[in-house]
């Protein structure tokens, strides 16, 4: 919300300078977004009256306009649609630089007509953002007056009001907080309130008193609708609004001055001078002031009037607390006005505004809470201004359904300030602070106060809220710095997987972090599981679902970095299937050791498997690999990873079909579930006996795995077998084409003594007979 | 005999030298033959001539040994010379890894809080309305929810808008007193540009005990700031509103900008005393606590002058590789 320094000063005549004010506001929790200077319009822009206006023959829209500044006439060419004889507007004379248009006014001949200046739009003068017509003034401004003397420069403090502080969304609200901080009082304009018991001929019926606890209506008769005086235009412009006419502008002005939105109805269009507040009916529609057609919902509260005189049926003339309808709004012919200020249920207003995508100054305030006891003052202020500016008469009576709302009370222990804030404020000072904010304090016992909350503070509901109020006014700069003495022993579990990340980085893998957002197309392209979590309003279709696997992100990164000669990437992150799980994914493409001027070390499955084994050994884990196919891996080059006996994921060559889609050459990926199953170190003492080594080569059918042969040999060899390692795998002559030779190196060891030759021969004999019984043969040397 | 010595001293290979040894000292060698011939002489002559021949034999042997040492050392020299490599050719290029810059910032923060005795917890990114909002005292249909542009899923879940849901998870599974931090990914449905991301990281701290005060909060933030940015760092609290704290504040730290060298306030995050409704949601009684949280990206963006926050999640190695040295 924009707070013009000059407007705030009307409430606080002894307002400190702008720098001090911004400091104070920030200290009060009314966050200052920016402070900006708004310049006055340039010199030699004067008030003129349009004396005549004629269409220029050769043009379809340009006018030859004669204006007068009271002393001289000026002929100007103007294309604005709102030029009317008798109106007052602003003339920029020749030589004036127009800040909002970026040019200097020159004497020019246009379509054969000499133009001696420019009639300006508010935008050209950089007053406010409206360029649809020339600025219009009322007869409050004298001809020939320099506009800059009527519209002086100002300082605008832009505040970011948090959603709990609806009470601060007005000059009054900001002034109230500042006055409490400064220990002064704020000044309200002189407002004469009407008398609710005097009959004003208006009828208000509220059918839903929960949705609408209060409805106040004030009539003003015999007014003239015309442009607002320049002071009012300037005020609205400075808060970012576009001036319209003296009635609508007053309602907006009161919103920003007192914080209570109001709405002016053309009284002649309220049949039977009656307003009914009710829920909308199915199928009902209304066209708003902004000419938007709204299909109403039965949950919406609406303001209605009888469809015709004497009718019981009513038609919608406004969406309660959000926006008025177009049909019954103020027009240039309006004579009598019914000015409404009501109190609405915050959640109802919020739901309606959300449902229809409507966002207005009124709804913004109502959903945050508007002082329910302010409406009589708000309508009185509005009526007084409308009458003052429009020449009408405020009715002595007003209609008020619902009346003042009861005030909340909060029990408060002053000792809690020290307890929570850590600094002490004496009780008298605490009481002063609370009273300065509009609370009343009743002392029940030494440390037990009953605090009555002012009607405008929706955010004060519990003791802690009042602690903050005292702290806020006293100043957060009084908060000390201490370290709590606490009996707590933290868990040292590595929940962020630091060790794993460091190991992988040291093994040559670069970590990346990717978006959890992806698309159905991307998941399909990488053969990943179908999405299980979809976003309601995504940032584009390519970010519409949550990832179901990590490797697709790595593939995309590999594609992005395709010019790199080799890549080793990893990511640790969460994926979203039926359950949310944390995973590690790896990707290797190209040689991990590049020779440059010598041959590279080619990356194949065994390089990647070796890296996983190295990782496992670094973590003290035992890892196995079992052949298994999965849709995203090459069916012949893929395995499940068995880590400490648990199947935790897959490793293999990316399916060439997927590789082709991403234009990737041979790529290897792994995707493992985290946390990795833990290992426990079991120490065994060193055996000091020597080992005995024997080699054996076995010819087996091609599809027999090494692991199955190792298992067969291991079982037959007996307990003295310490280890088996393959040292040669051979296919080719003289081995038959459908067979291969696997050569194994066996180590035997006895824990207490050296093994004898005859024992070893026995072990080998057992192995050979087991192998031959299985149908394999021994390859002779 | 001088001829033999000259011959030995000019032997150019070990083979030639061996041939000379055979020629002079072998079974049929010149000197061996002379010794054999001694038997034909008288005892007096035999002694005299024998001494001379033995002296000659010794000189020849010494000459051969000396020549052998020399030839061997020459051979070694030649061998080593032949093994010389061009040390200016590039070494084998081992794949060099590294940690993501944000991981490194998080690691540093975790270190800071570990040293202060904090536990570290992580948790789900896809949350329920209850954990992300309701248990954190965001009322239904309240504009406070608008302050966190939310990604909802079609089944009514929410990508967590802050790390604060972990406050609730942690309290549900732990008993006070405790100190814990939660680093992690968070998500906001905001327009994305060079300074705004839909996916970013936060670090949350929560401390609950019998009597935790706002001063403890400020003490924790200042200790963190001093550890990260040096002893001249200080902290400023200003009132603001977050539904899950009361009193609530935002905090800024006075630091020396790592690139401009200017000392200034860096507005970092939000904080406050845990709201009683949050304690109520997890069934805690008679405790107080503080919480604070802040975005992590800025702590990487500002010091290194990274111009675009979107670089962090794009996986472009030309960006990421530059931060390897910090590992």
XYZ file of C-alpha atoms in Angstrom, chain A residues 114-477:
364
model
C -1.580 25.242 -35.993
C -1.361 23.709 -32.507
C -0.022 25.959 -29.748
C 0.322 23.379 -26.999
C -0.949 20.029 -25.804
C -4.040 19.202 -23.775
C -2.632 16.559 -21.458
C -3.694 13.167 -20.262
C -2.797 12.217 -16.665
C -0.238 9.809 -18.119
C 1.506 12.481 -20.190
C 1.843 14.570 -17.037
C 3.072 11.484 -15.123
C 0.317 12.000 -12.532
C -1.251 8.554 -12.746
C -1.504 5.737 -15.226
C -4.389 6.782 -17.480
C -3.891 7.824 -21.068
C -7.418 7.279 -22.391
C -8.380 10.958 -22.343
C -7.330 14.389 -21.169
C -7.373 15.141 -17.450
C -10.606 16.665 -16.192
C -10.948 19.218 -13.427
C -13.911 20.721 -11.684
C -14.599 24.415 -11.127
C -12.580 24.324 -7.899
C -9.552 25.307 -9.939
C -9.156 28.850 -11.286
C -8.278 29.374 -14.936
C -4.619 30.115 -15.567
C -3.411 28.455 -12.354
C -0.132 26.576 -12.612
C -1.008 22.910 -12.097
C 2.224 22.412 -10.126
C 0.928 24.795 -7.444
C -2.203 22.633 -7.030
C -0.411 19.315 -7.299
C 2.858 19.619 -5.362
C 5.528 16.931 -5.215
C 5.232 14.256 -2.531
C 7.089 11.346 -0.991
C 5.426 7.952 -1.312
C 6.234 5.283 1.258
C 5.279 1.878 -0.108
C 4.338 -0.533 2.683
C 4.105 -4.310 2.528
C 1.363 -4.933 5.074
C 1.348 -8.523 6.344
C -1.966 -10.373 6.038
C -2.656 -10.190 9.781
C -2.670 -6.393 9.796
C -5.796 -5.469 7.844
C -6.179 -2.634 10.333
C -3.079 -0.950 8.900
C -4.381 -0.739 5.330
C -5.278 2.955 5.652
C -3.768 6.283 6.592
C -5.664 6.064 9.884
C -4.271 2.591 10.580
C -0.673 3.549 9.875
C -1.054 6.793 11.855
C -2.531 4.869 14.784
C 0.537 2.607 15.032
C 2.960 5.487 14.588
C 1.173 7.567 17.237
C 1.400 4.663 19.700
C 5.107 4.319 18.999
C 5.744 8.055 19.236
C 3.556 8.439 22.324
C 1.408 11.073 20.628
C -2.186 11.130 19.447
C -3.421 11.097 15.879
C -5.941 13.581 14.520
C -9.144 12.404 12.823
C -10.951 14.658 10.373
C -13.968 16.430 11.839
C -16.831 14.050 11.053
C -20.458 14.636 11.981
C -22.259 11.348 12.539
C -25.932 10.954 11.731
C -28.703 9.633 13.934
C -29.729 6.044 13.366
C -33.141 6.592 14.941
C -34.220 9.192 12.393
C -36.248 7.657 9.561
C -34.466 8.022 6.252
C -36.960 6.112 4.105
C -34.450 3.364 3.352
C -35.033 -0.338 3.981
C -32.259 -2.897 4.506
C -32.959 -6.585 4.981
C -30.103 -8.956 5.806
C -31.021 -12.602 5.311
C -27.624 -13.969 6.446
C -26.506 -12.187 9.585
C -23.481 -14.472 9.939
C -22.185 -13.569 6.527
C -23.172 -9.947 7.043
C -23.135 -8.983 10.732
C -23.619 -5.295 9.976
C -24.967 -3.193 7.128
C -24.961 0.605 7.270
C -26.608 2.839 4.668
C -26.604 6.629 4.416
C -28.511 8.725 1.895
C -27.321 11.924 0.282
C -29.779 13.855 -1.859
C -29.605 16.280 -4.746
C -26.017 15.999 -5.673
C -24.264 16.760 -8.949
C -21.819 14.194 -10.326
C -18.742 15.873 -11.777
C -14.965 15.626 -11.747
C -13.407 15.622 -8.304
C -11.458 18.586 -7.041
C -7.772 18.497 -7.752
C -6.775 17.724 -4.137
C -8.877 14.564 -4.205
C -7.569 13.553 -7.617
C -4.047 13.982 -6.312
C -4.717 11.846 -3.239
C -6.150 8.996 -5.284
C -3.364 9.244 -7.850
C -0.778 9.015 -5.093
C -2.181 5.694 -3.814
C -2.316 4.385 -7.370
C -5.987 4.878 -8.231
C -7.562 6.579 -11.233
C -9.979 9.391 -10.359
C -13.494 8.973 -11.863
C -16.044 11.371 -10.405
C -16.749 13.073 -7.125
C -18.902 10.212 -5.743
C -16.877 7.161 -6.696
C -13.665 9.006 -5.776
C -14.994 9.738 -2.297
C -15.711 6.052 -1.632
C -12.154 5.186 -2.704
C -10.769 8.057 -0.670
C -12.544 6.866 2.479
C -11.207 3.331 1.890
C -7.658 4.647 2.017
C -8.303 7.322 4.639
C -10.176 5.262 7.254
C -9.709 1.718 5.948
C -13.404 1.022 5.414
C -14.513 0.181 1.878
C -17.868 1.652 0.916
C -20.081 1.583 -2.131
C -22.350 4.264 -3.560
C -25.638 3.211 -5.181
C -27.787 5.413 -7.372
C -30.744 5.635 -4.983
C -33.227 6.092 -7.844
C -32.305 2.644 -9.099
C -32.950 0.982 -5.726
C -36.577 -0.032 -6.109
C -38.652 0.775 -3.022
C -35.389 2.285 -1.674
C -34.737 -1.226 -0.510
C -31.621 -3.366 -0.274
C -31.703 -7.076 0.513
C -28.516 -8.976 1.419
C -28.857 -12.651 0.596
C -27.076 -15.648 -0.872
C -26.986 -15.812 -4.635
C -29.271 -18.266 -6.391
C -28.168 -20.919 -8.819
C -27.952 -19.482 -12.308
C -27.912 -15.866 -11.199
C -25.432 -13.560 -12.887
C -24.230 -10.015 -12.462
C -22.166 -7.689 -14.624
C -19.615 -5.877 -12.442
C -18.412 -2.296 -12.587
C -15.435 -3.577 -14.545
C -17.919 -5.036 -17.065
C -17.084 -8.610 -16.162
C -19.987 -11.065 -16.201
C -19.956 -13.239 -13.088
C -21.870 -16.534 -12.847
C -22.763 -16.488 -9.187
C -22.530 -19.425 -6.822
C -25.021 -20.189 -4.077
C -22.227 -19.650 -1.549
C -21.774 -16.045 -2.701
C -23.341 -13.227 -0.734
C -24.947 -10.611 -2.948
C -26.552 -7.207 -2.533
C -29.923 -7.012 -4.255
C -32.868 -4.698 -4.782
C -36.472 -5.564 -5.789
C -36.705 -6.267 -9.532
C -39.409 -3.575 -9.690
C -41.352 -1.458 -7.269
C -43.391 -3.596 -4.902
C -41.831 -6.840 -6.073
C -40.698 -9.530 -3.685
C -38.178 -10.824 -6.193
C -34.818 -9.164 -6.057
C -32.049 -8.657 -8.588
C -28.339 -8.607 -7.903
C -26.724 -5.182 -7.834
C -23.436 -6.088 -6.225
C -21.161 -8.915 -5.129
C -20.958 -8.393 -1.365
C -17.658 -7.015 -0.157
C -16.024 -7.472 -3.542
C -17.437 -5.285 -6.304
C -20.572 -3.400 -7.288
C -22.760 -4.088 -10.277
C -22.684 -1.955 -13.397
C -26.414 -1.297 -13.702
C -27.002 0.533 -10.454
C -23.715 2.334 -10.231
C -23.183 6.059 -10.139
C -23.592 7.795 -13.495
C -23.365 11.386 -14.603
C -27.111 11.708 -14.105
C -27.230 10.372 -10.540
C -29.077 12.728 -8.195
C -29.534 10.735 -5.011
C -27.004 8.404 -3.484
C -27.233 5.561 -0.974
C -23.810 5.052 0.519
C -23.188 1.604 1.944
C -20.579 0.371 4.401
C -21.008 -3.165 5.696
C -19.166 -5.766 7.694
C -18.718 -9.148 6.043
C -17.516 -12.553 7.104
C -13.844 -12.661 6.121
C -13.816 -16.241 4.816
C -16.999 -15.746 2.760
C -15.526 -12.739 0.979
C -12.261 -14.548 0.386
C -13.965 -17.585 -1.088
C -16.148 -15.510 -3.389
C -13.233 -13.413 -4.628
C -11.159 -16.567 -5.249
C -14.024 -18.403 -6.899
C -14.546 -15.686 -9.482
C -10.979 -14.466 -9.769
C -11.980 -11.000 -8.569
C -9.433 -8.890 -6.741
C -10.423 -5.457 -5.501
C -9.337 -3.004 -2.828
C -12.569 -3.858 -1.005
C -12.176 -7.638 -0.991
C -8.474 -7.278 -0.068
C -9.482 -5.414 3.083
C -12.564 -7.463 3.956
C -10.711 -10.789 3.809
C -8.106 -9.338 6.187
C -10.658 -7.793 8.520
C -12.266 -4.352 8.523
C -13.239 -2.690 11.785
C -16.920 -3.687 12.203
C -17.597 -0.683 14.404
C -16.297 1.816 11.888
C -19.124 1.675 9.336
C -21.262 4.554 10.763
C -18.201 6.797 10.794
C -17.194 5.659 7.304
C -20.585 6.459 5.771
C -20.741 9.745 7.654
C -17.325 10.731 6.352
C -18.210 9.664 2.822
C -21.572 11.415 2.872
C -20.061 14.578 4.234
C -17.458 14.661 1.440
C -19.964 13.780 -1.295
C -22.238 16.577 -0.167
C -19.339 18.964 0.113
C -18.103 18.167 -3.381
C -21.404 17.495 -5.110
C -23.528 20.188 -3.553
C -26.060 17.790 -2.014
C -27.540 17.286 1.429
C -26.680 14.498 3.871
C -29.789 12.966 5.417
C -29.940 13.417 9.189
C -30.727 9.763 9.720
C -29.038 6.573 8.602
C -29.909 2.895 8.526
C -27.784 0.492 10.528
C -28.612 -3.233 10.658
C -26.596 -5.282 13.129
C -25.044 -2.439 15.072
C -21.752 -2.420 16.967
C -20.080 -5.785 17.353
C -18.900 -6.937 20.805
C -15.208 -6.552 21.669
C -12.879 -9.496 22.391
C -11.070 -9.880 25.688
C -7.700 -11.534 26.222
C -6.223 -12.574 29.570
C -2.677 -11.326 29.870
C 0.194 -11.790 32.309
C 2.672 -8.907 32.037
C 5.371 -11.290 33.286
C 5.096 -13.172 29.986
C 6.853 -10.315 28.189
C 10.103 -11.054 29.985
C 9.384 -14.789 29.768
C 9.179 -14.784 25.971
C 11.087 -11.717 24.822
C 13.906 -12.092 27.315
C 13.782 -8.399 28.254
C 11.717 -6.747 30.936
C 9.305 -3.861 30.513
C 7.776 -2.393 33.662
C 4.062 -2.882 34.095
C 3.111 0.766 33.843
C 4.916 1.046 30.510
C 3.268 -2.158 29.270
C -0.128 -0.772 30.134
C 0.680 2.486 28.345
C 1.689 0.582 25.230
C -1.491 -1.484 25.183
C -3.682 1.539 25.768
C -1.872 3.518 23.111
C -2.867 0.777 20.675
C -6.525 1.166 21.652
C -6.786 -1.633 24.216
C -8.355 -1.136 27.605
C -6.604 -2.815 30.505
C -8.303 -4.058 33.659
C -6.032 -5.361 36.398
C -7.565 -8.426 38.058
C -4.485 -9.393 40.062
C -0.834 -8.481 40.141
C 0.016 -10.619 37.139
C -3.429 -11.020 35.631
C -4.874 -8.420 33.319
C -8.041 -8.508 31.289
C -7.284 -6.691 28.051
C -10.131 -5.549 25.819
C -9.065 -5.602 22.186
C -10.021 -2.698 19.904
C -12.520 -3.628 17.213
C -9.994 -3.072 14.419
C -7.374 -5.560 15.637
C -8.371 -8.977 14.284
C -4.876 -10.317 14.918
C -4.922 -9.998 18.716
C -6.470 -13.183 20.092
C -4.069 -14.734 22.609
C -1.598 -13.670 25.263
C 1.407 -14.116 22.954
C -0.119 -11.610 20.529
C -0.097 -9.001 23.291
C 3.484 -9.908 24.196
C 4.394 -9.075 20.626
C 2.518 -5.764 20.830
C 4.474 -4.743 23.931
C 7.699 -5.967 22.313
C 6.926 -4.143 19.080
C 6.308 -0.808 20.759
C 9.228 -1.214 23.123
C 11.410 -2.189 20.182
C 12.955 -5.484 19.096
C 16.365 -3.833 19.411
